[in-house]
Coordinates of C-alpha atoms and ligand atoms in Angstrom, one line a residue:
X1 CA 0.0 0.0 0.0
X2 CA 1.0 3.6 -0.5
X3 CA 2.3 4.1 3.0
X4 CA 4.9 1.4 2.6
X5 CA 6.6 3.3 -0.2
X6 CA 9.6 5.1 1.1
X7 CA 11.2 7.0 -1.8
X8 CA 10.6 7.9 -5.4
X9 CA 12.4 4.9 -6.7
X10 CA 9.6 2.8 -5.2
X11 CA 7.1 4.5 -7.5
X12 CA 9.3 3.9 -10.5
X13 CA 9.7 0.2 -9.7
X14 CA 6.0 -0.2 -9.2
X15 CA 5.2 1.6 -12.4
X16 CA 7.6 -0.7 -14.3
X17 CA 5.5 -3.6 -13.1
X18 CA 2.0 -2.2 -13.7
X19 CA 2.0 0.2 -16.6
X20 CA 1.0 -1.0 -20.1
X21 CA 3.9 -1.6 -22.5
X22 CA 2.9 1.6 -24.4
X23 CA 2.9 3.8 -21.3
X24 CA 6.1 2.3 -19.8
X25 CA 8.0 2.6 -23.1
X26 CA 6.9 6.1 -23.7
X27 CA 7.5 7.4 -20.2
X28 CA 10.8 5.6 -19.4
X29 CA 12.4 5.9 -22.8
X30 CA 15.3 8.3 -23.5
X31 CA 17.5 9.0 -26.6
X32 CA 19.6 6.2 -28.2
X33 CA 22.0 4.7 -25.7
X34 CA 20.5 6.7 -22.8
X35 CA 23.8 8.0 -21.7
X36 CA 22.5 11.5 -21.0
X37 CA 19.5 10.0 -19.2
X38 CA 21.8 8.1 -16.8
X39 CA 24.3 10.9 -16.4
X40 CA 21.6 13.4 -15.6
X41 CA 21.1 11.4 -12.4
X42 CA 24.7 10.2 -11.9
X43 CA 26.1 13.7 -12.0
X44 CA 24.3 14.5 -8.7
X45 CA 26.3 11.6 -7.1
X46 CA 29.5 13.4 -7.9
X47 CA 28.6 16.3 -5.6
X48 CA 29.2 16.1 -1.9
X49 CA 28.2 18.3 1.0
X50 CA 30.3 20.1 3.6
X51 CA 27.7 20.2 6.4
X52 CA 27.8 22.9 9.1
X53 CA 27.4 21.7 12.7
X54 CA 26.3 23.2 16.0
X55 CA 23.4 25.1 14.3
X56 CA 20.0 25.2 16.0
X57 CA 18.0 23.3 13.4
X58 CA 14.7 22.7 15.3
X59 CA 13.0 24.8 12.7
X60 CA 13.7 24.5 9.0
X61 CA 11.7 26.3 6.4
X62 CA 11.5 24.9 2.8
X63 CA 9.5 27.8 1.4
X64 CA 11.0 30.1 -1.2
X65 CA 9.9 32.2 -4.2
X66 CA 9.7 31.4 -7.9
X67 CA 8.9 34.0 -10.5
X68 CA 7.8 36.4 -7.8
X69 CA 5.4 34.0 -6.0
X70 CA 5.8 32.4 -2.7
X71 CA 6.0 28.6 -2.8
X72 CA 6.0 26.0 0.0
X73 CA 8.8 23.9 -1.6
X74 CA 11.8 24.6 -3.9
X75 CA 10.7 21.9 -6.4
X76 CA 7.9 21.6 -8.9
X77 CA 6.2 19.0 -11.1
X78 CA 7.7 19.4 -14.6
X79 CA 5.6 19.1 -17.7
X80 CA 5.1 15.7 -19.2
X81 CA 3.0 14.8 -22.2
X82 CA 0.1 12.2 -22.3
X83 CA -0.4 11.7 -18.6
X84 CA -3.5 9.6 -19.4
X85 CA -1.4 6.8 -20.8
X86 CA -0.6 6.0 -17.1
X87 CA -3.8 7.3 -15.4
X88 CA -6.5 6.9 -18.1
X89 CA -9.4 8.4 -16.1
X90 CA -7.9 11.5 -14.5
X91 CA -4.6 12.2 -16.2
X92 CA -3.2 15.6 -15.4
X93 CA -6.2 16.5 -13.2
X94 CA -4.9 14.1 -10.6
X95 CA -1.5 15.9 -10.7
X96 CA -3.4 19.2 -10.1
X97 CA -5.2 17.7 -7.1
X98 CA -2.1 15.9 -5.7
X99 CA -0.2 19.2 -5.9
X100 CA -2.9 21.3 -4.3
X101 CA -4.9 19.2 -1.8
X102 CA -2.1 18.2 0.6
X103 CA -0.7 20.4 3.4
X104 CA 2.3 21.2 1.2
X105 CA 1.5 22.8 -2.1
X106 CA 3.7 22.2 -5.1
X107 CA 3.7 24.1 -8.4
X108 CA 2.6 22.2 -11.5
X109 CA 3.8 22.8 -15.1
X110 CA 1.2 21.7 -17.7
X111 CA 2.3 20.4 -21.1
X112 CA 0.9 21.7 -24.4
X113 CA 0.6 17.9 -25.1
X114 CA -1.4 17.2 -22.0
X115 CA -4.1 14.6 -22.4
X116 CA -6.8 16.6 -20.5
X117 CA -7.8 20.1 -21.7
X118 CA -6.1 23.0 -20.0
X119 CA -9.5 24.1 -18.6
X120 CA -10.1 20.7 -17.0
X121 CA -6.7 20.7 -15.4
X122 CA -7.1 24.3 -14.1
X123 CA -10.6 23.5 -12.7
X124 CA -9.2 20.4 -11.0
X125 CA -6.9 22.5 -8.9
X126 CA -8.5 23.0 -5.5
X127 CA -7.7 26.7 -5.3
X128 CA -7.2 29.6 -7.7
X129 CA -4.0 30.5 -5.8
X130 CA -2.5 27.2 -6.8
X131 CA 0.6 27.8 -9.0
X132 CA 0.2 26.3 -12.4
X133 CA 2.5 27.1 -15.3
X134 CA 2.1 26.4 -19.0
X135 CA 4.8 24.6 -21.0
X136 CA 4.5 25.8 -24.6
X137 CA 5.4 23.8 -27.7
X138 CA 5.3 26.3 -30.5
X139 CA 3.2 25.2 -33.5
X140 CA 4.2 26.0 -37.1
X141 CA 0.8 27.6 -37.3
X142 CA 1.3 30.6 -35.1
X143 CA -2.4 31.3 -34.8
X144 CA -2.7 28.0 -32.8
X145 CA 0.1 29.2 -30.5
X146 CA -1.5 32.7 -30.1
X147 CA -4.8 31.1 -29.1
X148 CA -3.0 28.9 -26.6
X149 CA -1.3 32.0 -25.0
X150 CA -4.6 33.7 -24.7
X151 CA -6.2 30.6 -23.1
X152 CA -3.3 30.5 -20.6
X153 CA -3.9 34.1 -19.6
X154 CA -7.7 33.7 -19.4
X155 CA -7.4 30.6 -17.2
X156 CA -5.0 32.3 -14.8
X157 CA -1.8 30.3 -15.3
X158 CA 1.2 32.1 -13.8
X159 CA 3.9 31.7 -16.4
X160 CA 4.8 30.3 -19.8
X161 CA 7.8 28.0 -20.2
X162 CA 8.7 27.8 -23.9
X163 CA 10.4 24.5 -24.7
X164 CA 13.3 24.9 -27.1
X165 CA 15.2 21.6 -26.8
X166 CA 12.9 19.6 -29.1
X167 CA 13.0 21.1 -32.6
X168 CA 12.9 17.6 -33.8
X169 CA 12.4 14.4 -32.0
X170 CA 15.2 12.5 -30.2
X171 CA 15.5 8.8 -31.2
X172 CA 13.8 7.0 -28.3
X173 CA 14.3 3.4 -29.3
X174 CA 12.1 1.8 -26.6
X175 CA 9.3 4.0 -27.7
X176 CA 9.8 3.3 -31.3
X177 CA 8.9 -0.3 -30.6
X178 CA 5.4 0.5 -29.8
X179 CA 2.6 1.6 -32.1
X180 CA 1.0 4.8 -30.8
X181 CA -2.8 4.9 -30.6
X182 CA -4.3 8.3 -29.8
X183 CA -6.7 7.2 -27.0
X184 CA -4.8 9.2 -24.4
X185 CA -4.1 12.2 -26.7
X186 CA -5.9 15.5 -26.3
X187 CA -9.0 16.1 -28.5
X188 CA -7.1 18.1 -31.1
X189 CA -4.8 15.1 -31.7
X190 CA -7.4 12.4 -32.0
X191 CA -6.6 11.7 -35.6
X192 CA -2.9 11.3 -34.9
X193 CA -1.4 7.9 -35.1
X194 CA 2.1 6.5 -35.7
X195 CA 3.3 3.0 -36.1
X196 CA 6.6 4.0 -34.4
X197 CA 5.8 5.4 -31.0
X198 CA 4.0 8.1 -29.1
X199 CA 6.7 10.7 -29.3
X200 CA 6.9 10.5 -33.1
X201 CA 3.2 11.0 -33.3
X202 CA 3.4 14.1 -31.2
X203 CA 6.3 15.7 -33.1
X204 CA 4.0 16.8 -35.9
X205 CA 2.7 19.5 -33.6
X206 CA 6.0 21.3 -33.1
X207 CA 7.7 23.9 -35.2
X208 CA 11.3 23.1 -36.0
X209 CA 12.0 26.6 -37.3
X210 CA 11.8 28.4 -33.9
X211 CA 14.5 31.0 -33.2
X212 CA 15.5 33.6 -30.7
X213 CA 13.4 36.1 -32.7
X214 CA 10.3 34.1 -32.0
X215 CA 11.0 34.3 -28.2
X216 CA 11.3 38.1 -28.5
X217 CA 7.9 38.1 -30.3
X218 CA 6.3 36.0 -27.5
X219 CA 7.5 38.5 -24.9
X220 CA 5.5 41.2 -26.7
X221 CA 2.4 39.1 -26.8
X222 CA 2.0 38.5 -23.1
X223 CA 2.5 40.1 -19.7
X224 CA 3.1 36.7 -18.1
X225 CA 6.7 35.8 -17.2
X226 CA 8.4 33.9 -20.1
X227 CA 11.0 31.2 -19.2
X228 CA 13.0 29.4 -21.9
X229 CA 13.0 25.6 -21.1
X230 CA 15.8 23.5 -22.5
X231 CA 18.9 25.6 -22.3
X232 CA 22.1 23.5 -22.4
X233 CA 25.1 25.9 -22.5
X234 CA 26.2 29.0 -20.7
X235 CA 26.4 31.0 -23.9
X236 CA 22.6 30.5 -24.4
X237 CA 21.9 31.5 -20.8
X238 CA 23.7 34.8 -21.5
X239 CA 21.6 35.3 -24.7
X240 CA 18.5 34.7 -22.7
X241 CA 19.6 37.3 -20.2
X242 CA 20.3 39.7 -23.1
X243 CA 16.8 39.4 -24.6
X244 CA 15.3 39.9 -21.2
X245 CA 13.3 36.7 -20.5
X246 CA 12.4 36.0 -16.9
X247 CA 14.2 32.8 -16.6
X248 CA 15.7 29.7 -18.1
X249 CA 15.3 26.0 -17.3
X250 CA 18.7 24.2 -17.7
X251 CA 17.3 21.0 -19.2
X252 CA 18.0 18.3 -21.8
X253 CA 14.4 17.1 -21.8
X254 CA 15.2 14.2 -19.4
X255 CA 17.8 12.8 -21.8
X256 CA 15.0 12.2 -24.4
X257 CA 16.5 14.4 -27.1
X258 CA 20.2 14.6 -27.9
X259 CA 22.1 11.7 -26.3
X260 CA 25.4 13.0 -24.8
X261 CA 24.0 16.4 -24.0
X262 CA 25.6 17.4 -20.7
X263 CA 23.9 16.8 -17.3
X264 CA 22.1 20.1 -16.4
X265 CA 23.7 20.2 -12.9
X266 CA 27.1 20.5 -14.6
X267 CA 25.9 23.4 -16.7
X268 CA 24.4 25.0 -13.6
X269 CA 27.7 24.8 -11.8
X270 CA 29.4 26.7 -14.6
X271 CA 26.6 29.1 -15.2
X272 CA 26.0 31.0 -12.0
X273 CA 29.6 32.1 -11.4
X274 CA 29.7 33.5 -14.9
X275 CA 26.3 35.3 -14.4
X276 CA 27.7 36.7 -11.2
X277 CA 30.9 37.9 -12.8
X278 CA 28.9 39.7 -15.4
X279 CA 26.5 41.1 -12.8
X280 CA 23.6 39.3 -14.6
X281 CA 22.6 37.0 -11.7
X282 CA 19.6 39.3 -10.8
X283 CA 18.4 39.5 -14.4
X284 CA 16.8 36.0 -14.6
X285 CA 15.9 33.0 -12.5
X286 CA 17.6 29.7 -13.2
X287 CA 15.5 26.5 -13.0
X288 CA 16.8 23.0 -13.6
X289 CA 15.4 19.5 -14.3
X290 CA 16.7 16.1 -15.3
X291 CA 17.8 13.2 -13.0
X292 CA 16.5 14.7 -9.8
X293 CA 15.3 11.9 -7.4
X294 CA 16.2 13.0 -3.9
X295 CA 15.9 15.9 -1.5
X296 CA 19.7 16.0 -1.5
X297 CA 19.7 16.5 -5.3
X298 CA 17.4 19.4 -4.9
X299 CA 19.6 21.0 -2.2
X300 CA 22.7 20.6 -4.4
X301 CA 21.0 22.4 -7.2
X302 CA 19.8 25.2 -4.9
X303 CA 23.3 25.6 -3.4
X304 CA 24.6 26.1 -7.0
X305 CA 22.1 28.9 -7.5
X306 CA 18.9 27.3 -8.9
X307 CA 15.6 28.9 -7.9
X308 CA 13.5 25.9 -8.5
X309 CA 14.1 22.2 -9.4
X310 CA 11.8 20.2 -11.6
X311 CA 10.9 16.5 -11.6
X312 CA 9.0 14.9 -14.5
X313 CA 9.0 11.1 -14.6
X314 CA 8.8 10.5 -10.8
X315 CA 5.5 12.3 -10.6
X316 CA 4.2 10.5 -13.7
X317 CA 5.0 7.2 -12.0
X318 CA 3.4 8.3 -8.7
X319 CA 0.3 9.4 -10.6
X320 CA 0.1 6.3 -12.7
X321 CA 0.3 4.0 -9.6
X322 CA -1.9 5.9 -7.2
X323 CA -3.5 8.9 -8.9
X324 CA -3.7 12.1 -6.8
X325 CA -2.8 10.3 -3.6
X326 CA 0.4 9.1 -5.2
X327 CA 1.3 12.6 -6.3
X328 CA 0.6 14.0 -2.8
X329 CA 2.7 11.3 -1.3
X330 CA 5.6 12.0 -3.7
X331 CA 5.4 15.7 -2.8
X332 CA 5.5 14.8 0.9
X333 CA 8.4 12.4 0.5
X334 CA 10.5 15.0 -1.3
X335 CA 9.6 17.7 1.3
X336 CA 10.6 15.4 4.1
X337 CA 13.9 14.5 2.4
X338 CA 14.6 18.2 1.8
X339 CA 13.9 19.0 5.5
X340 CA 16.0 16.1 6.8
X341 CA 18.9 17.2 4.6
X342 CA 18.6 20.9 5.6
X343 CA 18.9 19.9 9.3
X344 CA 21.9 17.7 8.7
X345 CA 23.5 20.3 6.5
X346 CA 23.0 22.9 9.2
X347 CA 20.7 25.4 7.4
X348 CA 17.3 26.8 8.5
X349 CA 16.2 28.4 5.3
X350 CA 16.6 28.0 1.5
X351 CA 18.3 31.4 1.2
X352 CA 21.2 30.2 3.3
X353 CA 22.1 27.6 0.7
X354 CA 25.3 28.5 -1.2
X355 CA 28.2 26.8 -3.1
X356 CA 30.4 26.9 0.0
X357 CA 28.3 24.0 1.4
X358 CA 29.4 21.8 -1.5
X359 CA 32.5 19.9 -2.5
X360 CA 32.5 19.9 -6.3
X361 CA 35.9 18.3 -6.8
X362 CA 34.5 15.2 -8.5
X363 CA 31.8 16.8 -10.6
X364 CA 33.8 16.8 -13.8
X365 CA 34.6 13.1 -13.8
X366 CA 32.0 11.1 -15.7
X367 CA 31.3 7.4 -15.6
X368 CA 32.0 5.8 -19.0
X369 CA 30.9 2.6 -20.6
X370 CA 27.6 0.8 -20.8
X371 CA 26.1 -0.7 -17.6
X372 CA 26.7 -4.4 -17.8
X373 CA 23.1 -5.4 -18.5
X374 CA 22.8 -2.9 -21.3
X375 CA 25.5 -4.3 -23.6
X376 CA 23.8 -7.4 -24.8
X377 CA 20.3 -6.2 -25.0
X378 CA 18.9 -5.2 -28.4
X379 CA 16.2 -2.7 -28.7
X380 CA 13.4 -5.3 -28.6
X381 CA 14.6 -6.6 -25.2
X382 CA 14.9 -3.1 -23.9
X383 CA 11.3 -2.5 -24.6
X384 CA 10.3 -5.6 -22.5
X385 CA 11.9 -4.3 -19.3
Ligands
HOC1 C1 9.7 17.2 -31.6 C2 8.6 16.5 -30.8 O1 7.8 16.2 -24.3 C3 8.3 14.0 -24.8 C4 7.3 15.1 -24.9 C5 6.9 15.3 -26.3 C6 8.1 15.6 -27.2 C7 7.7 15.8 -28.6 C8 8.9 16.4 -29.4 O2 8.0 12.9 -25.2 O3 9.5 14.2 -24.4

């Protein structure tokens, strides 16, 4: 039962046992040899803490601010497409409930490729104050994108995260094994089908010609904060600061796009010192996702200067296994892990976190080679596990 689950890996294991083949292959897949997917996570293991002792830690406060709004926790549910593949009745609505009904509220980012309508997901949130953001995939037909932006404003979402790391689809070989049927797709995609996977079917909705100029245009179209999601190098963070967006998400799309893209936590470790040196650190907020599974991962990213830390798959798995109760439990698990780690690190509040609390000396050394059980498995076998 739900109470016997201890950490986010438990949800993942359970999901691997109960999801349909289509859902498991789509959710868990990553690009090609999945190096980036593994390294996103492994890179967190190369950072160690330098805890402070003899600090009164009876009280610890996990609250912080993101994009000008107060939030209970420094993490958020990142956007994932087709949530109904795993939770066919309630889909993203259960994520809205799980994020908003518990004692700890957690921001939710909603995908353009959500399987419920935006209105349904917004109405499922128990309060109008609940923080919901929109993740925008830009359509080649800009009138569709304009309509989406006006819906997002009308429905009271709090920010737009424009995804830029998927101009074309990464090769997700597990997913390519499975024929996509559009049962869990949003209404406007009902005629979509593809013999080679869910993600390929979705790619027809995304404009591969998007450039920095388009982002400048979106800024003119809305008063909502604009955040660029999918930045993977310091030079692009600097460009984002130059055009005056409100933030960036350092992300490689959970390793699902370009295999051998760098782990975002490495990019973060390089980025913030350069922003500081150029006096640009107050110009934009830095978010990060990819490979985050533990409260300690979250604290490491915050110490390096992130404002908020996103998790995608873990919440999908929690929602697929237990619906809204699973999401609420996942939020609670992570909150508890953050609190434990703050106490043991000797900090009382998020603003006290800084790079001095970290030992980064191993961060640059990557693990190489395939894990043993990967080598002899062809694609077909990969899809079975
Ligand atoms: C170019 C198309 O975010 C995923 C989703 C959908 C991506 C479609 C990309 O599967 O990672």
